[in-house]
C-alpha positions as protocol buffer text, in pm:
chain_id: "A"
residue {
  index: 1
  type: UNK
  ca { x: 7770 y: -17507 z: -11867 }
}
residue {
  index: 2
  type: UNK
  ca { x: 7836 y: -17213 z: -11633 }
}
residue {
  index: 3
  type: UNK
  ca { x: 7607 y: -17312 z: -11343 }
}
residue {
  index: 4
  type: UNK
  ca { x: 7437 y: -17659 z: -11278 }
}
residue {
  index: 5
  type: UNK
  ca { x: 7090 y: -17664 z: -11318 }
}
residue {
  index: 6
  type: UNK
  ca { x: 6846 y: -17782 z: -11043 }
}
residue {
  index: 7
  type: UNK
  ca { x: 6547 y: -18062 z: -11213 }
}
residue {
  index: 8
  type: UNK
  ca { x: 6303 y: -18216 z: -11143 }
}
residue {
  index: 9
  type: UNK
  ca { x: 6181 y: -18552 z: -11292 }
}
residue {
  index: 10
  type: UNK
  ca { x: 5902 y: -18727 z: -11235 }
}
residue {
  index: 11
  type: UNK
  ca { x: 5805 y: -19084 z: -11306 }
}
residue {
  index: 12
  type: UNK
  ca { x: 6167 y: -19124 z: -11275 }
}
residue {
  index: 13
  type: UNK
  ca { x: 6202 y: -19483 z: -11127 }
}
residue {
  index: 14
  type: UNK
  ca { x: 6218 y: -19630 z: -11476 }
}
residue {
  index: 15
  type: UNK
  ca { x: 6189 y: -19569 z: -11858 }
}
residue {
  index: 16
  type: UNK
  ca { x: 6211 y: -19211 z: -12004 }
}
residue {
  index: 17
  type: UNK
  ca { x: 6240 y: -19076 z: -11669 }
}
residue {
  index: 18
  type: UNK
  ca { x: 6521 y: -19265 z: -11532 }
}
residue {
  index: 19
  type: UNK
  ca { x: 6706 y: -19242 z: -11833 }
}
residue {
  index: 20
  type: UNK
  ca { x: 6693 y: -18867 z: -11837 }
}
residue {
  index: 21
  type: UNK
  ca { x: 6773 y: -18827 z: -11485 }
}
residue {
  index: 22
  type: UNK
  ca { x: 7104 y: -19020 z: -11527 }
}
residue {
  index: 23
  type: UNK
  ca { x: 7171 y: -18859 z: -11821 }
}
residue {
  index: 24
  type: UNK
  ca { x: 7121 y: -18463 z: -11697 }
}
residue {
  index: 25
  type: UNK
  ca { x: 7272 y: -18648 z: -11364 }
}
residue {
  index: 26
  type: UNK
  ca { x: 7570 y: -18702 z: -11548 }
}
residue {
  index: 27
  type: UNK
  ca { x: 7631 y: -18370 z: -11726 }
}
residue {
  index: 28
  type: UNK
  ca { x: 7642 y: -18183 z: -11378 }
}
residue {
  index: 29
  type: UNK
  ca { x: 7309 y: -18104 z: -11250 }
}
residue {
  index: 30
  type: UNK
  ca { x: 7112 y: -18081 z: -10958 }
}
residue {
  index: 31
  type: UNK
  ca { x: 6884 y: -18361 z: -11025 }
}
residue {
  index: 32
  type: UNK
  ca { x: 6576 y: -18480 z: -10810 }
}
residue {
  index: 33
  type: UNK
  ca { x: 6408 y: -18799 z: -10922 }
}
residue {
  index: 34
  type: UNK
  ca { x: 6071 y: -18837 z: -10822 }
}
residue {
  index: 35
  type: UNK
  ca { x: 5846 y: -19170 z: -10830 }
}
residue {
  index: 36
  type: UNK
  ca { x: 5615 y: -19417 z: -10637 }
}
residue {
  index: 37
  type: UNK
  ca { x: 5859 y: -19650 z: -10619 }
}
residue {
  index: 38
  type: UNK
  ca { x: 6133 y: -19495 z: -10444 }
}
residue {
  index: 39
  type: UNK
  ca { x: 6307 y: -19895 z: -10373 }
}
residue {
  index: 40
  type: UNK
  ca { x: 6372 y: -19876 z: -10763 }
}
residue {
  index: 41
  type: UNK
  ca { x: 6565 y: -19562 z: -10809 }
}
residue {
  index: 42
  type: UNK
  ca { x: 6900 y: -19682 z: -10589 }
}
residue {
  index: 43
  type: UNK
  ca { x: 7094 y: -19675 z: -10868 }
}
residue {
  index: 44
  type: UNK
  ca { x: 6984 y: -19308 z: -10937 }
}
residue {
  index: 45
  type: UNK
  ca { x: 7079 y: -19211 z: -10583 }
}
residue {
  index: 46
  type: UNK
  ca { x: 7381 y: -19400 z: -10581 }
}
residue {
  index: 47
  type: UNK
  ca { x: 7434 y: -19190 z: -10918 }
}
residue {
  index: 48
  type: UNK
  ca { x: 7401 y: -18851 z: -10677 }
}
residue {
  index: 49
  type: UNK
  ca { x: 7060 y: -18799 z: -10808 }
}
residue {
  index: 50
  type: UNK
  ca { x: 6830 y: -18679 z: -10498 }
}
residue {
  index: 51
  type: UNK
  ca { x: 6541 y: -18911 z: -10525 }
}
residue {
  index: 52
  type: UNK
  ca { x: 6179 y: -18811 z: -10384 }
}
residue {
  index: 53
  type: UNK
  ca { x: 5856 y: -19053 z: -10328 }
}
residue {
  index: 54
  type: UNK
  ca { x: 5553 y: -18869 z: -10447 }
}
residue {
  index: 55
  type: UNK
  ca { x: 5234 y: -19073 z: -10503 }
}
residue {
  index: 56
  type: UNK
  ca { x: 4912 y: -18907 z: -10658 }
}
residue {
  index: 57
  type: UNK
  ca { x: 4726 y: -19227 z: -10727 }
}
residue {
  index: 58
  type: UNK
  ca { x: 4336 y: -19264 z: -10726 }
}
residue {
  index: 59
  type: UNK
  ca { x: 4103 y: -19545 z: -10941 }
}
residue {
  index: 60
  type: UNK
  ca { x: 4159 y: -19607 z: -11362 }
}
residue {
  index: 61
  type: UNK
  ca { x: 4014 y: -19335 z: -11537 }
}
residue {
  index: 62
  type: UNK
  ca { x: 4051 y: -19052 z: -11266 }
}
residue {
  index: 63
  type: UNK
  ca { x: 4412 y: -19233 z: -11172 }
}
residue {
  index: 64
  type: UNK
  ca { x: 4514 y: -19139 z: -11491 }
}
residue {
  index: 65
  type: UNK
  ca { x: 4390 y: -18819 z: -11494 }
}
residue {
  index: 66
  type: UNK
  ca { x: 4564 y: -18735 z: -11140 }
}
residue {
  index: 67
  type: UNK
  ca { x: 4886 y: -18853 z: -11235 }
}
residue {
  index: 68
  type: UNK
  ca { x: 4914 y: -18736 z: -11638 }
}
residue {
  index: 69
  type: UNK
  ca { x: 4752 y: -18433 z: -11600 }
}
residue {
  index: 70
  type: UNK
  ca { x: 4693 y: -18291 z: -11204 }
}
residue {
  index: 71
  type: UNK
  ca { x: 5010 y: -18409 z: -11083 }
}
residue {
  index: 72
  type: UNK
  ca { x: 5183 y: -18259 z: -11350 }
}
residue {
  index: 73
  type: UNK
  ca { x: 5006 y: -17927 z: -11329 }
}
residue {
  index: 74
  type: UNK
  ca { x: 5004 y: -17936 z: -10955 }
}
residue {
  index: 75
  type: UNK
  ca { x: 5390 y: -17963 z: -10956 }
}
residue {
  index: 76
  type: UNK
  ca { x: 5397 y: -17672 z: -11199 }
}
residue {
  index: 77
  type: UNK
  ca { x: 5239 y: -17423 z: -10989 }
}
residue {
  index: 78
  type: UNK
  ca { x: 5428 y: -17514 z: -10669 }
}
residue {
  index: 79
  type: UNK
  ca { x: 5767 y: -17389 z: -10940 }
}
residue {
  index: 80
  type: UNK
  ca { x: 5625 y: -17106 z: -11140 }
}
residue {
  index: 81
  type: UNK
  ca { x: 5636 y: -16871 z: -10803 }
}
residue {
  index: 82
  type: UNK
  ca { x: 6047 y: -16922 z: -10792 }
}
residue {
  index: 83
  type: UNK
  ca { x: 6049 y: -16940 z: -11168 }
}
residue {
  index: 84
  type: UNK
  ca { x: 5865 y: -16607 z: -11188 }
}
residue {
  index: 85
  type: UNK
  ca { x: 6069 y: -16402 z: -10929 }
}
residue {
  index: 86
  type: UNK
  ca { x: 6416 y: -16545 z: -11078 }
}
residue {
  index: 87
  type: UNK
  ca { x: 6272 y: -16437 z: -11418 }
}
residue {
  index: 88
  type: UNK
  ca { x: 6371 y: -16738 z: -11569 }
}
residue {
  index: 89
  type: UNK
  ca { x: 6289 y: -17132 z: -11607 }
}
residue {
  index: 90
  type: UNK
  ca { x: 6191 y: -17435 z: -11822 }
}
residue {
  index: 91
  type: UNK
  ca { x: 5894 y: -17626 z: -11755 }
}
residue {
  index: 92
  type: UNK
  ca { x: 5930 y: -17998 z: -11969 }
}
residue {
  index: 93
  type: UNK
  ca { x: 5631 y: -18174 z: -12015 }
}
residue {
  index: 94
  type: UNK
  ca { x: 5648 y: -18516 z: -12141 }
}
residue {
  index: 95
  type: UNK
  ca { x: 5295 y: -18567 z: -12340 }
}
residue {
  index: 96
  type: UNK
  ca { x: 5283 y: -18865 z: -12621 }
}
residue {
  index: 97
  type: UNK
  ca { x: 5225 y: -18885 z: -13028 }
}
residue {
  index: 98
  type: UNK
  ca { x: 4914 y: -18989 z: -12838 }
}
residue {
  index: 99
  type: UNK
  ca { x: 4840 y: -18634 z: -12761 }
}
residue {
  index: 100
  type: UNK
  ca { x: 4808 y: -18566 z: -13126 }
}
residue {
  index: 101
  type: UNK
  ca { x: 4679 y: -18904 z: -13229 }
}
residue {
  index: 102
  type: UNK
  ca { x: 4415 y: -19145 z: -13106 }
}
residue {
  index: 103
  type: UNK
  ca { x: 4357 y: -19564 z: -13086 }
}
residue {
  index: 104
  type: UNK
  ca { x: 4069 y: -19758 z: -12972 }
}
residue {
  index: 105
  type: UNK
  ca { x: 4020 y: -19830 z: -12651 }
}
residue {
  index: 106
  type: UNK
  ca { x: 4241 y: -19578 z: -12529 }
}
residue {
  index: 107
  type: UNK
  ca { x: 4061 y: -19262 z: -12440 }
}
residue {
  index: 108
  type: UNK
  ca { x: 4155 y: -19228 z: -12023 }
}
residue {
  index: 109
  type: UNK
  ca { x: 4510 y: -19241 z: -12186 }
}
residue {
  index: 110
  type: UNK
  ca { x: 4483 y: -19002 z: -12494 }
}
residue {
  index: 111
  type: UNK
  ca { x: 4274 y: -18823 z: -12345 }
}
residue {
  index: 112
  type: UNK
  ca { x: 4545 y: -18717 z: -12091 }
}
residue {
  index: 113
  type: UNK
  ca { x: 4781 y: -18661 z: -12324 }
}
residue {
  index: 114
  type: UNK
  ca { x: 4540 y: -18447 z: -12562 }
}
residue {
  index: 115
  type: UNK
  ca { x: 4510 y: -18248 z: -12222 }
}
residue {
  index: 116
  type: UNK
  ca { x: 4859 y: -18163 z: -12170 }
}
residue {
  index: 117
  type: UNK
  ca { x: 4913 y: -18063 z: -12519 }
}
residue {
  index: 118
  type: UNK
  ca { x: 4655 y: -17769 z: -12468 }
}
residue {
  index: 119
  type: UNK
  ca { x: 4748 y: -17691 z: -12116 }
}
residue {
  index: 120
  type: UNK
  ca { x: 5159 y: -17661 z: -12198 }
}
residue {
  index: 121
  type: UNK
  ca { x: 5019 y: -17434 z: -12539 }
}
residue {
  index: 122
  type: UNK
  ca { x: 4810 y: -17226 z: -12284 }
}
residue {
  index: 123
  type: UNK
  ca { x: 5100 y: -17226 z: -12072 }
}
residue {
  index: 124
  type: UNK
  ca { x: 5295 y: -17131 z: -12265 }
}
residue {
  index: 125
  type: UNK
  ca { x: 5204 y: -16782 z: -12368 }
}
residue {
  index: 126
  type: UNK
  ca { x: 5103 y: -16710 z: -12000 }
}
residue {
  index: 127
  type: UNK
  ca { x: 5480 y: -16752 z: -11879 }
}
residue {
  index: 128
  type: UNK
  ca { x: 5651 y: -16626 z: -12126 }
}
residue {
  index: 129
  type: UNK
  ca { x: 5674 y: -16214 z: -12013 }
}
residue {
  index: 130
  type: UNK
  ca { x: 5851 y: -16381 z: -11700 }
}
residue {
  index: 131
  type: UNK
  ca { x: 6104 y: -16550 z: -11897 }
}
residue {
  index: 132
  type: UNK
  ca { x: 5971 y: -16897 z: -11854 }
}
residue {
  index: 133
  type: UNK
  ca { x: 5987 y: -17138 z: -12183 }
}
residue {
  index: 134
  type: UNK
  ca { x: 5732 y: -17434 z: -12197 }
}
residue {
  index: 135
  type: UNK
  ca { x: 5827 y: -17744 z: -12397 }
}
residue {
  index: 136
  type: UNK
  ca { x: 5650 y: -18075 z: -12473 }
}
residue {
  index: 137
  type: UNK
  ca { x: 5817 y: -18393 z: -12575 }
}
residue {
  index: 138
  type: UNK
  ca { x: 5620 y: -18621 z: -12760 }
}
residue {
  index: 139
  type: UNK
  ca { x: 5748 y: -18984 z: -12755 }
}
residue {
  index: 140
  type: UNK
  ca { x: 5651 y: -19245 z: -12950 }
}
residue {
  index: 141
  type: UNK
  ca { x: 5681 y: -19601 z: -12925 }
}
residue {
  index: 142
  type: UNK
  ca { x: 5985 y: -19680 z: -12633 }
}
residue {
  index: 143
  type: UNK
  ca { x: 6052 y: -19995 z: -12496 }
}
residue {
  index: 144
  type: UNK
  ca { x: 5937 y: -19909 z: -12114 }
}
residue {
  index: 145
  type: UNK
  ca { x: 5695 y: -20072 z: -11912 }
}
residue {
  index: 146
  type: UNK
  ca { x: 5407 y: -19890 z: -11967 }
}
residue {
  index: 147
  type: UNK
  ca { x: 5348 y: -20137 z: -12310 }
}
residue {
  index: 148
  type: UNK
  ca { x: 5272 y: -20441 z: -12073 }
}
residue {
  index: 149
  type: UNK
  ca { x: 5090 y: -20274 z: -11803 }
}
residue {
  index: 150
  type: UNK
  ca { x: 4829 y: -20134 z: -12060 }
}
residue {
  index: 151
  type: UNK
  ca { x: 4780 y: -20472 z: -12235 }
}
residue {
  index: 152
  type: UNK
  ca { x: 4719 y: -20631 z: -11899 }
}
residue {
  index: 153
  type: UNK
  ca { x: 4505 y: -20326 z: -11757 }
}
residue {
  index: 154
  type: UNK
  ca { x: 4350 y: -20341 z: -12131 }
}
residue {
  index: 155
  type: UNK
  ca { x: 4279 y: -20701 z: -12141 }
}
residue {
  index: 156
  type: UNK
  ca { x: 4136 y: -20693 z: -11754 }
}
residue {
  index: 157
  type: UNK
  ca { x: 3901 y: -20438 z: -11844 }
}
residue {
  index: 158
  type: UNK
  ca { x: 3773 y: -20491 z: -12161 }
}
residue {
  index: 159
  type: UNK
  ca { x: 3873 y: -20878 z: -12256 }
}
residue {
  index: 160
  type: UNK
  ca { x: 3531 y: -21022 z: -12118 }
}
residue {
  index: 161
  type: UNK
  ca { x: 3301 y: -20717 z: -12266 }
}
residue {
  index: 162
  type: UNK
  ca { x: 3132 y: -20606 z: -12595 }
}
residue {
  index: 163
  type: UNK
  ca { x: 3478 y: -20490 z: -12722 }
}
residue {
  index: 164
  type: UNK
  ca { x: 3639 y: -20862 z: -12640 }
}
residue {
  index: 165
  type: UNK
  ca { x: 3758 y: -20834 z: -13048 }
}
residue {
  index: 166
  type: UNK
  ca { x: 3912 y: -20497 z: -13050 }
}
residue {
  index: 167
  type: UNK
  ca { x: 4066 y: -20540 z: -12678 }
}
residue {
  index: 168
  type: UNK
  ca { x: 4230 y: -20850 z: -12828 }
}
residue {
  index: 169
  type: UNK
  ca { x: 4387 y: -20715 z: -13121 }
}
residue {
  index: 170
  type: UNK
  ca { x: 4491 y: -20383 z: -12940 }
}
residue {
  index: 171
  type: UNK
  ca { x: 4641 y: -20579 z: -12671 }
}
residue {
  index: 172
  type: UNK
  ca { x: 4838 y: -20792 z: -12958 }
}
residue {
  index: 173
  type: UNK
  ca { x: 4973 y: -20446 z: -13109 }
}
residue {
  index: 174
  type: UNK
  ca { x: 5086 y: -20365 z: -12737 }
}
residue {
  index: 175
  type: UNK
  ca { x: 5311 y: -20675 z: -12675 }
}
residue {
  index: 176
  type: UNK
  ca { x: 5491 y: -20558 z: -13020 }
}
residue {
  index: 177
  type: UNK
  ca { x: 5593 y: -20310 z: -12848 }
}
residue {
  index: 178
  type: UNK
  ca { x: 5894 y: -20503 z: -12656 }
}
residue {
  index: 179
  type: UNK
  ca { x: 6022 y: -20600 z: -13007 }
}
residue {
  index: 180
  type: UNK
  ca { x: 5998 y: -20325 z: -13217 }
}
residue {
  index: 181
  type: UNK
  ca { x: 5988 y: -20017 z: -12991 }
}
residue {
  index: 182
  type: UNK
  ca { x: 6314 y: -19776 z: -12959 }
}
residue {
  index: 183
  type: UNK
  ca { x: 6516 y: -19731 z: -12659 }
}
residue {
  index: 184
  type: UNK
  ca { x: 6416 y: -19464 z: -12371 }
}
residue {
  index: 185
  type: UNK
  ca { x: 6772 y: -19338 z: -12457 }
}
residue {
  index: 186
  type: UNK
  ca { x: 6613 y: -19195 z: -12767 }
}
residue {
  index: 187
  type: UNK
  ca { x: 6367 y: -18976 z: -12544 }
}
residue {
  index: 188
  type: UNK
  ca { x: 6666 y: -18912 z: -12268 }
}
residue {
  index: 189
  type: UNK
  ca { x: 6850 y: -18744 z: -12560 }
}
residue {
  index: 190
  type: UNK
  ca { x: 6536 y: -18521 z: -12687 }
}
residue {
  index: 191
  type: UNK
  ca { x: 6532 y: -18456 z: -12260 }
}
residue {
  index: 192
  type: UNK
  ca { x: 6820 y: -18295 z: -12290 }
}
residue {
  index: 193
  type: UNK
  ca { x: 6832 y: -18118 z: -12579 }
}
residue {
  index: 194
  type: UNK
  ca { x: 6520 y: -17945 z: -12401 }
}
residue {
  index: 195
  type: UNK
  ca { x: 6680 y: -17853 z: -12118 }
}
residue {
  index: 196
  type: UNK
  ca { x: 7042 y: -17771 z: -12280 }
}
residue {
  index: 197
  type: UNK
  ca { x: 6890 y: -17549 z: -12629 }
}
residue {
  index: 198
  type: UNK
  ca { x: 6945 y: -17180 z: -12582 }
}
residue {
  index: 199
  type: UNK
  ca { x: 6639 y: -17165 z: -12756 }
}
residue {
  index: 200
  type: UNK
  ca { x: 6426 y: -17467 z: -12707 }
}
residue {
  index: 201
  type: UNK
  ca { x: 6121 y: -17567 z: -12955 }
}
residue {
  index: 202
  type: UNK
  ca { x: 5816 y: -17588 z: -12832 }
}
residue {
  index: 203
  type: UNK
  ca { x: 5795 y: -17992 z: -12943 }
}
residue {
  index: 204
  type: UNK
  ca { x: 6040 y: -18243 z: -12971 }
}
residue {
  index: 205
  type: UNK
  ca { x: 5929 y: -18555 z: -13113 }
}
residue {
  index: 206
  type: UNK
  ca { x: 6093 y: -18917 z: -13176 }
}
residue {
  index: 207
  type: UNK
  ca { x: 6039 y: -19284 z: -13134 }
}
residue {
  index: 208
  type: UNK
  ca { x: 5870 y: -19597 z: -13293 }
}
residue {
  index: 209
  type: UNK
  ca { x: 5610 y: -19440 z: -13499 }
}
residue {
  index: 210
  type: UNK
  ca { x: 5655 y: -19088 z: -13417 }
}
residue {
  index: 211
  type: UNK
  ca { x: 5725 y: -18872 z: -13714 }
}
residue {
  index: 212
  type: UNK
  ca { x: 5518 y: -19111 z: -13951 }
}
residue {
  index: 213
  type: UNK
  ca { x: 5190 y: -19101 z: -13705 }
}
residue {
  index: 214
  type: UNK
  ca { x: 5205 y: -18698 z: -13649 }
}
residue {
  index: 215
  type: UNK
  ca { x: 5263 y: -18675 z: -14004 }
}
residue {
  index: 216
  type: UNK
  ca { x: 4934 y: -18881 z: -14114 }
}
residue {
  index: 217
  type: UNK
  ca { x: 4716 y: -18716 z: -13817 }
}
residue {
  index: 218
  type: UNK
  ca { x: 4798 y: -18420 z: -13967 }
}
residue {
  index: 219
  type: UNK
  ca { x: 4762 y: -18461 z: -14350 }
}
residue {
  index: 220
  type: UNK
  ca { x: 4453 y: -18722 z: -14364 }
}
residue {
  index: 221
  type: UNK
  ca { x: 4101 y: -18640 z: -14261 }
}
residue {
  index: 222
  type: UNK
  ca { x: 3964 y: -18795 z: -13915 }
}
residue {
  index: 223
  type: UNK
  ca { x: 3790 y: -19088 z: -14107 }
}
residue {
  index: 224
  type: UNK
  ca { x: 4116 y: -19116 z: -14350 }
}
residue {
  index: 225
  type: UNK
  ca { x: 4307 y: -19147 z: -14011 }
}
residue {
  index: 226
  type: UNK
  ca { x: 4085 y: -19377 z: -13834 }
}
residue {
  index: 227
  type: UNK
  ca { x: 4093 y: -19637 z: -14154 }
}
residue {
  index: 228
  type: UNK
  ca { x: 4454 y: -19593 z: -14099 }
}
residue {
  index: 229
  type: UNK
  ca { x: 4504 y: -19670 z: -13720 }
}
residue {
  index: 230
  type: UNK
  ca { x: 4230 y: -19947 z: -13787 }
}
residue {
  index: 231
  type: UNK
  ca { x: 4463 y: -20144 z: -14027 }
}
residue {
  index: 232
  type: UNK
  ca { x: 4754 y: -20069 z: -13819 }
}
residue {
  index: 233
  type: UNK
  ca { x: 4569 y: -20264 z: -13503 }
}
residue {
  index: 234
  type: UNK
  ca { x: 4464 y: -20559 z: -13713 }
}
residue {
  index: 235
  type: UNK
  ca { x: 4816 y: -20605 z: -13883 }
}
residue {
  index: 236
  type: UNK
  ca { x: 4961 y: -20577 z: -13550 }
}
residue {
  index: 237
  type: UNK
  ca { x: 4709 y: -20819 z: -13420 }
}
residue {
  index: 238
  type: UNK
  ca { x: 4821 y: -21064 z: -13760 }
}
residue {
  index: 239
  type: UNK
  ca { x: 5178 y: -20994 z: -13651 }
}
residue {
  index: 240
  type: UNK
  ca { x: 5138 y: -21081 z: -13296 }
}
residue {
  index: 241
  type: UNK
  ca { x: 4996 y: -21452 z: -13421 }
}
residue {
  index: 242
  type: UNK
  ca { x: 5268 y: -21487 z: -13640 }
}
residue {
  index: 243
  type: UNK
  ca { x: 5521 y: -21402 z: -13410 }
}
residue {
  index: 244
  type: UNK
  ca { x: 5353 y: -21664 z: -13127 }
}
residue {
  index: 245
  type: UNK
  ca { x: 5391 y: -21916 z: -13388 }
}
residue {
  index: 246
  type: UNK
  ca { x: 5726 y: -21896 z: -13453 }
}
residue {
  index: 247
  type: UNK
  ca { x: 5803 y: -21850 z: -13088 }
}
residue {
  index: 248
  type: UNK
  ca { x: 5597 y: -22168 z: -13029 }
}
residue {
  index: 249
  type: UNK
  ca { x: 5809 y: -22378 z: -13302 }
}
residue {
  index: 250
  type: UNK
  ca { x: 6089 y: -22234 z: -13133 }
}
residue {
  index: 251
  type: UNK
  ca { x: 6089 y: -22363 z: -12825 }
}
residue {
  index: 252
  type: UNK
  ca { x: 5916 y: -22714 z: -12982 }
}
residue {
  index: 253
  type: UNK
  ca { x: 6285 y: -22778 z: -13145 }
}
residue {
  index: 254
  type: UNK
  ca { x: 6469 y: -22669 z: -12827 }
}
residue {
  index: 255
  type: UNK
  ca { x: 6255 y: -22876 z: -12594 }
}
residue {
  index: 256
  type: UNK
  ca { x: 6342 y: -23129 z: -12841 }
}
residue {
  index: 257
  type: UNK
  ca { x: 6689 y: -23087 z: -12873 }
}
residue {
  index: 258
  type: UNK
  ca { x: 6731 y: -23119 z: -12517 }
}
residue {
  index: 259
  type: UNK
  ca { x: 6552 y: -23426 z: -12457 }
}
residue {
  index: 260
  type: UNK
  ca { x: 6783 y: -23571 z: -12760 }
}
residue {
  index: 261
  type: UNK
  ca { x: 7098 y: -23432 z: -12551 }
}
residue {
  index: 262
  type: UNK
  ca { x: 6949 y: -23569 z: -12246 }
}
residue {
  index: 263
  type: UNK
  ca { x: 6953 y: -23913 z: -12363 }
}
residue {
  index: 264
  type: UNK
  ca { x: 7314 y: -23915 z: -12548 }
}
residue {
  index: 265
  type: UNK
  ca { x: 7445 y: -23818 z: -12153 }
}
């Protein structure tokens, strides 16, 4: 690298973001994390990252909205001035397979995402006679803690409602998640190839799902699709019980096994 790059991350306190702070941190950048919660990014700063505490937050739906999609945009035009009279720049937006794809009981979320997808396209081919590349990075399912906040936001919501049923089985196919989801390393990596590529893509995709969800939104018709994503919630949801059970067995021998020990002292 000739000269170190100066970044900024948001949503860096944990996850994707941290990861790909420590990771850009590490290969000689100027790095500036920025998060709510600046009390969990000491490691970062102790790493030489700069860390920042920015807070956009409103109320659920238009929460989500300020911090997926305003924040992001807001942050974007405070650069694009500097990025414009240097005549160069990369603008990173992480978006989701959820941008291209949809579940139940999800729409404040995809609907977000969906937005950034056509904003970053948009974006796109308005920077690009100033030299300025766009790039979205579309994760799929990493082991971060946005799985367990959206069952328990998810279950809170919509547990004691009309859509009790689906709530409950969407909320079984989040707690998978913690299992079966890949590593925010994954999503670090696809960070920096973004930021290192001469000539970046304008997607980078990877994760728990990824490749085989963007492949089947874009192949299958929207009812094909939604049949699909239906029998992926209830096998998840079939999963989930399984999974309890053998947890519960579990523990029934070891709470067993140590009353046995217990006694034989």
């Amino acid at each position: 690298m000739s000269q170190p790059r100066v970044i900024l991350i948001t949503g860096a306190s944990s996850g994707i973001g941290k990861a790909t702070a420590l990771k850009l941190q590490a290969q000689g950048n100027i790095v500036y994390g920025a998060a709510r919660r600046i009390e969990k990014m000491t490691d970062l700063a102790a790493a030489g990252v700069h860390v920042l505490k920015v807070d956009v937050t409103v109320t659920e739906g238009e929460y989500q909205f300020k911090v997926n999609v305003f924040g992001v945009m807001r942050l974007t035009q405070l650069v694009l001035p500097l990025m414009r009279a240097q005549h160069c720049g990369r603008i990173i937006n992480v978006s989701s397979i959820g941008g291209k794809i949809y579940q139940p009981l999800s729409a404040w979320y995809m609907g977000t995402k969906h937005a950034i997808e056509g904003m970053s396209d948009s974006l796109r081919m308005e920077v690009a006679p100033f030299g300025i590349d766009v790039v979205i990075i579309e994760p799929g399912g990493i082991k971060t803690e946005w799985a367990g906040i959206a069952e328990k936001k998810l279950l809170a919501v919509s547990g004691e409602t009309a859509y009790r049923d689906q709530a409950i089985k969407v909320g079984a196919m989040l707690s998978l998640f913690d299992q079966f989801a890949s590593n925010p390393g994954v999503i670090a990596k696809l960070m920096v190839r973004a930021v290192n590529d001469v000539k970046p893509k304008t997607r980078y995709h990877a994760g728990m799902g990824a490749s085989l969800s963007l492949t089947g939104r874009r192949w299958l018709s929207d009812r094909q699709f939604d049949r699909m994503m239906t029998s992926a919630v209830n096998g998840a949801a079939k999963l989930s019980k399984v999974t309890r059970r053998k947890d519960r067995r579990a523990g029934s021998r070891h709470y067993q096994h140590g009353n046995s020990t217990n006694e034989t002292n």
